[in-house]
PDB file of C-alpha atoms in Angstrom:
ATOM      1  CA  GLU A   1     -75.824  82.461 153.972  1.00 94.00           C
ATOM      2  CA  VAL A   2     -72.837  82.159 155.620  1.00 95.00           C
ATOM      3  CA  MET A   3     -73.573  81.162 159.640  1.00 97.00           C
ATOM      4  CA  LEU A   4     -70.955  81.260 161.930  1.00 98.00           C
ATOM      5  CA  VAL A   5     -72.226  80.050 165.679  1.00 98.00           C
ATOM      6  CA  GLU A   6     -69.726  79.878 168.551  1.00 98.00           C
ATOM      7  CA  SER A   7     -70.287  77.784 171.833  1.00 98.00           C
ATOM      8  CA  GLY A   8     -68.644  76.805 174.799  1.00 98.00           C
ATOM      9  CA  GLY A   9     -67.572  79.542 177.175  1.00 97.00           C
ATOM     10  CA  GLY A  10     -68.379  80.146 180.503  1.00 97.00           C
ATOM     11  CA  LEU A  11     -67.020  80.827 183.828  1.00 98.00           C
ATOM     12  CA  VAL A  12     -62.977  79.458 184.734  1.00 98.00           C
ATOM     13  CA  LYS A  13     -60.892  80.468 186.978  1.00 98.00           C
ATOM     14  CA  PRO A  14     -57.318  81.735 187.017  1.00 98.00           C
ATOM     15  CA  GLY A  15     -54.982  78.847 185.519  1.00 97.00           C
ATOM     16  CA  GLY A  16     -58.144  77.471 184.503  1.00 98.00           C
ATOM     17  CA  SER A  17     -58.687  75.970 180.500  1.00 98.00           C
ATOM     18  CA  LEU A  18     -61.484  75.880 178.229  1.00 98.00           C
ATOM     19  CA  LYS A  19     -62.551  74.667 174.742  1.00 98.00           C
ATOM     20  CA  LEU A  20     -64.272  76.748 172.179  1.00 98.00           C
ATOM     21  CA  SER A  21     -66.424  75.738 168.922  1.00 98.00           C
ATOM     22  CA  CYS A  22     -67.798  77.196 166.223  1.00 98.00           C
ATOM     23  CA  ALA A  23     -69.910  75.529 163.337  1.00 98.00           C
ATOM     24  CA  ALA A  24     -69.795  76.809 160.385  1.00 98.00           C
ATOM     25  CA  SER A  25     -72.572  76.924 157.253  1.00 97.00           C
ATOM     26  CA  GLY A  26     -73.732  78.328 153.953  1.00 97.00           C
ATOM     27  CA  PHE A  27     -70.153  78.365 152.658  1.00 96.00           C
ATOM     28  CA  THR A  28     -67.498  76.086 151.810  1.00 97.00           C
ATOM     29  CA  PHE A  29     -65.855  75.412 155.103  1.00 97.00           C
ATOM     30  CA  SER A  30     -62.275  73.918 153.613  1.00 97.00           C
ATOM     31  CA  SER A  31     -61.621  76.257 151.382  1.00 97.00           C
ATOM     32  CA  TYR A  32     -61.300  79.628 153.585  1.00 97.00           C
ATOM     33  CA  ALA A  33     -58.617  79.994 156.674  1.00 96.00           C
ATOM     34  CA  MET A  34     -61.023  80.811 160.072  1.00 97.00           C
ATOM     35  CA  SER A  35     -59.572  83.117 162.828  1.00 97.00           C
ATOM     36  CA  TRP A  36     -60.570  83.407 166.659  1.00 98.00           C
ATOM     37  CA  VAL A  37     -61.273  87.190 167.210  1.00 98.00           C
ATOM     38  CA  ARG A  38     -61.620  88.310 170.868  1.00 98.00           C
ATOM     39  CA  GLN A  39     -63.556  91.636 172.153  1.00 98.00           C
ATOM     40  CA  THR A  40     -62.341  92.542 175.638  1.00 98.00           C
ATOM     41  CA  PRO A  41     -65.155  94.562 178.374  1.00 97.00           C
ATOM     42  CA  GLU A  42     -63.261  97.702 176.923  1.00 97.00           C
ATOM     43  CA  LYS A  43     -64.629  97.251 173.577  1.00 97.00           C
ATOM     44  CA  ARG A  44     -60.566  96.632 172.359  1.00 97.00           C
ATOM     45  CA  LEU A  45     -60.365  94.004 168.962  1.00 97.00           C
ATOM     46  CA  GLU A  46     -57.716  91.591 169.180  1.00 97.00           C
ATOM     47  CA  TRP A  47     -56.738  88.857 166.635  1.00 96.00           C
ATOM     48  CA  VAL A  48     -55.949  85.675 168.337  1.00 96.00           C
ATOM     49  CA  ALA A  49     -55.527  82.947 165.852  1.00 97.00           C
ATOM     50  CA  THR A  50     -55.907  82.136 162.571  1.00 96.00           C
ATOM     51  CA  ILE A  51     -55.658  78.517 160.764  1.00 97.00           C
ATOM     52  CA  SER A  52     -55.212  77.515 157.292  1.00 96.00           C
ATOM     53  CA  SER A  53     -58.336  76.588 155.368  1.00 96.00           C
ATOM     54  CA  GLY A  54     -56.313  72.744 155.155  1.00 96.00           C
ATOM     55  CA  GLY A  55     -55.705  73.417 158.844  1.00 95.00           C
ATOM     56  CA  SER A  56     -51.586  72.467 158.542  1.00 96.00           C
ATOM     57  CA  TYR A  57     -50.630  76.183 159.404  1.00 96.00           C
ATOM     58  CA  THR A  58     -51.635  78.682 162.325  1.00 97.00           C
ATOM     59  CA  TYR A  59     -50.937  81.892 163.515  1.00 95.00           C
ATOM     60  CA  TYR A  60     -51.220  83.299 167.211  1.00 96.00           C
ATOM     61  CA  PRO A  61     -49.465  86.726 168.511  1.00 95.00           C
ATOM     62  CA  ASP A  62     -47.327  86.053 171.001  1.00 95.00           C
ATOM     63  CA  SER A  63     -50.375  87.117 173.783  1.00 96.00           C
ATOM     64  CA  VAL A  64     -51.519  83.493 173.282  1.00 97.00           C
ATOM     65  CA  LYS A  65     -48.617  81.885 171.497  1.00 97.00           C
ATOM     66  CA  GLY A  66     -48.077  78.879 173.610  1.00 97.00           C
ATOM     67  CA  ARG A  67     -51.294  78.890 175.839  1.00 98.00           C
ATOM     68  CA  PHE A  68     -53.829  78.703 172.841  1.00 98.00           C
ATOM     69  CA  THR A  69     -54.324  76.017 170.036  1.00 98.00           C
ATOM     70  CA  ILE A  70     -56.449  76.205 166.879  1.00 98.00           C
ATOM     71  CA  SER A  71     -58.160  73.746 164.959  1.00 98.00           C
ATOM     72  CA  ARG A  72     -60.447  72.704 162.648  1.00 98.00           C
ATOM     73  CA  ASP A  73     -62.684  69.606 161.797  1.00 98.00           C
ATOM     74  CA  ASN A  74     -63.657  70.640 157.796  1.00 98.00           C
ATOM     75  CA  ALA A  75     -65.396  67.084 157.800  1.00 98.00           C
ATOM     76  CA  LYS A  76     -67.630  68.553 160.730  1.00 98.00           C
ATOM     77  CA  ASN A  77     -67.772  72.105 159.627  1.00 98.00           C
ATOM     78  CA  THR A  78     -65.782  72.965 162.868  1.00 98.00           C
ATOM     79  CA  LEU A  79     -63.466  75.105 164.639  1.00 98.00           C
ATOM     80  CA  TYR A  80     -62.057  75.101 167.532  1.00 98.00           C
ATOM     81  CA  LEU A  81     -59.885  77.255 170.212  1.00 98.00           C
ATOM     82  CA  GLN A  82     -58.574  74.451 173.171  1.00 98.00           C
ATOM     83  CA  MET A  83     -57.309  77.829 176.002  1.00 98.00           C
ATOM     84  CA  SER A  84     -55.100  77.545 178.751  1.00 98.00           C
ATOM     85  CA  SER A  85     -53.876  78.434 181.586  1.00 98.00           C
ATOM     86  CA  LEU A  86     -56.511  81.466 181.907  1.00 98.00           C
ATOM     87  CA  ARG A  87     -55.881  84.556 182.690  1.00 98.00           C
ATOM     88  CA  SER A  88     -58.204  87.618 183.798  1.00 97.00           C
ATOM     89  CA  GLU A  89     -56.768  89.304 180.887  1.00 97.00           C
ATOM     90  CA  ASP A  90     -58.454  87.200 178.411  1.00 98.00           C
ATOM     91  CA  THR A  91     -61.678  87.587 179.520  1.00 98.00           C
ATOM     92  CA  ALA A  92     -63.676  88.850 176.201  1.00 98.00           C
ATOM     93  CA  MET A  93     -65.959  88.326 173.849  1.00 98.00           C
ATOM     94  CA  TYR A  94     -64.531  85.322 171.539  1.00 98.00           C
ATOM     95  CA  TYR A  95     -65.650  85.246 167.840  1.00 98.00           C
ATOM     96  CA  CYS A  96     -64.687  82.948 165.349  1.00 97.00           C
ATOM     97  CA  ALA A  97     -64.481  85.044 161.928  1.00 97.00           C
ATOM     98  CA  ARG A  98     -64.388  83.076 158.008  1.00 96.00           C
ATOM     99  CA  HIS A  99     -61.132  84.231 155.926  1.00 87.00           C
ATOM    100  CA  LEU A 100     -57.931  86.499 156.380  1.00 82.00           C
ATOM    101  CA  THR A 101     -59.646  89.540 156.585  1.00 86.00           C
ATOM    102  CA  ALA A 102     -61.901  88.375 159.067  1.00 88.00           C
ATOM    103  CA  ASP A 103     -65.658  89.010 156.023  1.00 91.00           C
ATOM    104  CA  TYR A 104     -68.471  87.276 158.240  1.00 95.00           C
ATOM    105  CA  TRP A 105     -68.189  86.584 162.856  1.00 97.00           C
ATOM    106  CA  GLY A 106     -70.113  85.043 164.508  1.00 97.00           C
ATOM    107  CA  GLN A 107     -72.577  86.478 167.422  1.00 97.00           C
ATOM    108  CA  GLY A 108     -69.419  85.238 169.512  1.00 98.00           C
ATOM    109  CA  THR A 109     -69.401  83.086 173.375  1.00 98.00           C
ATOM    110  CA  THR A 110     -68.028  84.945 176.550  1.00 98.00           C
ATOM    111  CA  LEU A 111     -65.358  84.098 178.346  1.00 98.00           C
ATOM    112  CA  THR A 112     -64.586  85.300 181.978  1.00 98.00           C
ATOM    113  CA  VAL A 113     -61.428  84.662 183.776  1.00 98.00           C
ATOM    114  CA  SER A 114     -62.315  84.698 187.342  1.00 97.00           C
ATOM    115  CA  SER A 115     -61.657  83.541 190.696  1.00 95.00           C
TER     116      SER A 115
ATOM    117  CA  GLU B   1     -46.706  94.814 164.920  1.00 95.00           C
ATOM    118  CA  ILE B   2     -48.149  97.383 163.219  1.00 97.00           C
ATOM    119  CA  GLN B   3     -49.972  99.666 165.067  1.00 98.00           C
ATOM    120  CA  MET B   4     -53.328 101.305 164.582  1.00 98.00           C
ATOM    121  CA  THR B   5     -53.880 104.330 165.570  1.00 98.00           C
ATOM    122  CA  GLN B   6     -58.089 105.594 164.658  1.00 98.00           C
ATOM    123  CA  SER B   7     -59.314 108.813 165.615  1.00 98.00           C
ATOM    124  CA  PRO B   8     -61.696 110.538 167.145  1.00 98.00           C
ATOM    125  CA  SER B   9     -62.091 108.077 169.253  1.00 98.00           C
ATOM    126  CA  SER B  10     -65.613 109.404 169.715  1.00 97.00           C
ATOM    127  CA  MET B  11     -67.879 111.643 168.138  1.00 97.00           C
ATOM    128  CA  SER B  12     -71.224 113.322 167.748  1.00 97.00           C
ATOM    129  CA  ALA B  13     -73.060 114.030 164.777  1.00 97.00           C
ATOM    130  CA  SER B  14     -76.219 115.367 163.607  1.00 96.00           C
ATOM    131  CA  LEU B  15     -78.675 113.247 160.844  1.00 96.00           C
ATOM    132  CA  GLY B  16     -77.968 113.827 157.160  1.00 96.00           C
ATOM    133  CA  ASP B  17     -74.126 115.589 158.091  1.00 97.00           C
ATOM    134  CA  ARG B  18     -70.924 113.670 156.111  1.00 98.00           C
ATOM    135  CA  ILE B  19     -68.169 112.433 158.938  1.00 98.00           C
ATOM    136  CA  THR B  20     -64.545 111.634 158.338  1.00 98.00           C
ATOM    137  CA  ILE B  21     -63.331 108.558 160.881  1.00 98.00           C
ATOM    138  CA  THR B  22     -59.206 107.427 160.131  1.00 98.00           C
ATOM    139  CA  CYS B  23     -56.833 105.040 161.107  1.00 98.00           C
ATOM    140  CA  GLN B  24     -53.090 105.567 160.052  1.00 98.00           C
ATOM    141  CA  ALA B  25     -50.958 102.468 160.480  1.00 98.00           C
ATOM    142  CA  THR B  26     -47.302 102.497 161.527  1.00 98.00           C
ATOM    143  CA  GLN B  27     -46.149 101.591 158.245  1.00 98.00           C
ATOM    144  CA  ASP B  28     -47.574 100.840 154.593  1.00 98.00           C
ATOM    145  CA  ILE B  29     -49.548  98.598 154.402  1.00 97.00           C
ATOM    146  CA  VAL B  30     -50.908  99.043 150.981  1.00 97.00           C
ATOM    147  CA  LYS B  31     -54.761  98.995 150.752  1.00 98.00           C
ATOM    148  CA  ASN B  32     -54.775  95.808 153.213  1.00 97.00           C
ATOM    149  CA  LEU B  33     -57.489  97.645 155.253  1.00 97.00           C
ATOM    150  CA  ASN B  34     -60.305  96.812 156.562  1.00 97.00           C
ATOM    151  CA  TRP B  35     -63.603  99.072 158.260  1.00 98.00           C
ATOM    152  CA  TYR B  36     -66.064  97.569 160.363  1.00 98.00           C
ATOM    153  CA  GLN B  37     -69.639  98.979 161.818  1.00 98.00           C
ATOM    154  CA  GLN B  38     -70.323  97.321 165.088  1.00 98.00           C
ATOM    155  CA  LYS B  39     -73.781  98.009 166.511  1.00 97.00           C
ATOM    156  CA  PRO B  40     -74.664  97.184 170.744  1.00 96.00           C
ATOM    157  CA  GLY B  41     -74.992  93.683 171.637  1.00 95.00           C
ATOM    158  CA  LYS B  42     -74.063  92.965 167.889  1.00 97.00           C
ATOM    159  CA  PRO B  43     -70.347  91.560 166.663  1.00 97.00           C
ATOM    160  CA  PRO B  44     -68.680  93.458 164.155  1.00 97.00           C
ATOM    161  CA  SER B  45     -69.952  93.686 160.508  1.00 96.00           C
ATOM    162  CA  PHE B  46     -67.698  93.992 156.974  1.00 95.00           C
ATOM    163  CA  LEU B  47     -68.246  97.673 155.780  1.00 97.00           C
ATOM    164  CA  ILE B  48     -65.258  98.687 153.518  1.00 97.00           C
ATOM    165  CA  TYR B  49     -62.427  96.096 152.192  1.00 96.00           C
ATOM    166  CA  TYR B  50     -59.032  96.819 150.517  1.00 97.00           C
ATOM    167  CA  ALA B  51     -59.723 100.394 152.436  1.00 97.00           C
ATOM    168  CA  THR B  52     -62.040 101.499 148.830  1.00 98.00           C
ATOM    169  CA  GLU B  53     -63.986  98.469 148.171  1.00 97.00           C
ATOM    170  CA  LEU B  54     -67.809  98.237 149.727  1.00 97.00           C
ATOM    171  CA  ALA B  55     -68.786  94.742 150.551  1.00 95.00           C
ATOM    172  CA  GLU B  56     -72.038  93.572 149.800  1.00 93.00           C
ATOM    173  CA  GLY B  57     -75.439  95.318 151.054  1.00 94.00           C
ATOM    174  CA  VAL B  58     -73.405  98.457 152.295  1.00 97.00           C
ATOM    175  CA  PRO B  59     -74.871 101.536 151.127  1.00 97.00           C
ATOM    176  CA  SER B  60     -73.079 103.562 148.712  1.00 97.00           C
ATOM    177  CA  ARG B  61     -73.263 106.399 151.830  1.00 97.00           C
ATOM    178  CA  PHE B  62     -70.992 104.853 153.416  1.00 98.00           C
ATOM    179  CA  SER B  63     -66.773 104.968 151.194  1.00 98.00           C
ATOM    180  CA  GLY B  64     -62.916 103.834 152.007  1.00 98.00           C
ATOM    181  CA  SER B  65     -60.219 106.448 150.518  1.00 98.00           C
ATOM    182  CA  GLY B  66     -56.765 106.180 151.140  1.00 98.00           C
ATOM    183  CA  SER B  67     -53.160 104.186 150.493  1.00 97.00           C
ATOM    184  CA  GLY B  68     -49.744 103.941 152.144  1.00 97.00           C
ATOM    185  CA  SER B  69     -50.568 104.218 156.273  1.00 98.00           C
ATOM    186  CA  ASP B  70     -53.718 106.374 156.330  1.00 98.00           C
ATOM    187  CA  TYR B  71     -56.565 106.139 155.744  1.00 98.00           C
ATOM    188  CA  SER B  72     -60.348 107.014 155.873  1.00 98.00           C
ATOM    189  CA  LEU B  73     -64.074 106.570 156.489  1.00 98.00           C
ATOM    190  CA  THR B  74     -66.478 108.583 155.379  1.00 98.00           C
ATOM    191  CA  ILE B  75     -69.944 108.624 155.338  1.00 98.00           C
ATOM    192  CA  SER B  76     -72.075 111.184 153.889  1.00 96.00           C
ATOM    193  CA  ASN B  77     -75.922 112.070 154.601  1.00 95.00           C
ATOM    194  CA  LEU B  78     -75.530 110.011 158.251  1.00 97.00           C
ATOM    195  CA  GLU B  79     -79.167 107.958 158.716  1.00 97.00           C
ATOM    196  CA  SER B  80     -80.199 107.010 162.104  1.00 95.00           C
ATOM    197  CA  GLU B  81     -78.919 103.773 162.134  1.00 96.00           C
ATOM    198  CA  ASP B  82     -75.012 104.581 161.106  1.00 97.00           C
ATOM    199  CA  PHE B  83     -74.802 105.411 164.619  1.00 95.00           C
ATOM    200  CA  ALA B  84     -72.680 103.075 166.116  1.00 97.00           C
ATOM    201  CA  ASP B  85     -68.794 101.659 166.875  1.00 98.00           C
ATOM    202  CA  TYR B  86     -66.463 101.872 164.061  1.00 98.00           C
ATOM    203  CA  TYR B  87     -63.333 100.457 163.687  1.00 98.00           C
ATOM    204  CA  CYS B  88     -60.524  99.387 161.439  1.00 98.00           C
ATOM    205  CA  LEU B  89     -58.810  96.878 160.671  1.00 97.00           C
ATOM    206  CA  GLN B  90     -55.556  96.158 158.948  1.00 97.00           C
ATOM    207  CA  PHE B  91     -54.417  92.644 157.161  1.00 95.00           C
ATOM    208  CA  TYR B  92     -50.933  93.349 155.628  1.00 96.00           C
ATOM    209  CA  GLU B  93     -49.452  91.584 158.338  1.00 95.00           C
ATOM    210  CA  PHE B  94     -49.655  89.222 160.981  1.00 93.00           C
ATOM    211  CA  PRO B  95     -50.663  90.451 163.905  1.00 93.00           C
ATOM    212  CA  ARG B  96     -53.881  91.733 162.505  1.00 95.00           C
ATOM    213  CA  THR B  97     -54.466  94.638 164.315  1.00 97.00           C
ATOM    214  CA  PHE B  98     -56.886  96.706 164.933  1.00 98.00           C
ATOM    215  CA  GLY B  99     -58.006 100.338 165.645  1.00 98.00           C
ATOM    216  CA  GLY B 100     -58.889 101.428 168.935  1.00 98.00           C
ATOM    217  CA  GLY B 101     -62.219 101.424 167.765  1.00 98.00           C
ATOM    218  CA  THR B 102     -64.526 105.230 166.496  1.00 98.00           C
ATOM    219  CA  LYS B 103     -68.093 105.828 168.386  1.00 98.00           C
ATOM    220  CA  LEU B 104     -69.977 107.641 166.361  1.00 98.00           C
ATOM    221  CA  GLU B 105     -73.021 108.985 168.596  1.00 97.00           C
ATOM    222  CA  ILE B 106     -76.013 111.517 167.268  1.00 93.00           C
ATOM    223  CA  LYS B 107     -75.442 115.202 168.737  1.00 90.00           C
TER     224      LYS B 107
END
């Protein structure tokens, strides 16, 4: 069974930093590109970052480029999202998702950016 | 960036009804479109990929169609478990973009 378990969310002040993790199991993690997707309190879904299976290639939309960094440790079957210069509009539920087409999602971890 | 316009944003229907949700892209996405279902407090669940292919375990009352820039999700013979939010996603290019969602409520 494919399982993705996110952790690391919390309450952060504007301008702060946080690192999310996603532990993967039930599939060959190193064979899949992985992504982070967020859902705002208004329920809008936004694709946040993607990393290739080997970690060589990454993609970010303009809204987070230069502030967020996606990475992975294939030996630990874990995906990461380092977030810095956080803004109130980054407040969302953050999901990790498998593959370039998001076929499996974790349960999510919540980030709240507020003073 | 490809914009995905999903409609309606909300709708109500009765058990046994047949409903259709549409997504229109701002360009041809060559069937690179997924549909997801989301229930309260849960992550989106994979329903349909490449516009028409049912994901594993999805009931056959769900179907997808479309081509070019216009796509639709149809649910036939609505059951109580189908009342949820639905989203489309284009994966033709980065940035991946989602439709705004459709809230399907029971009438």
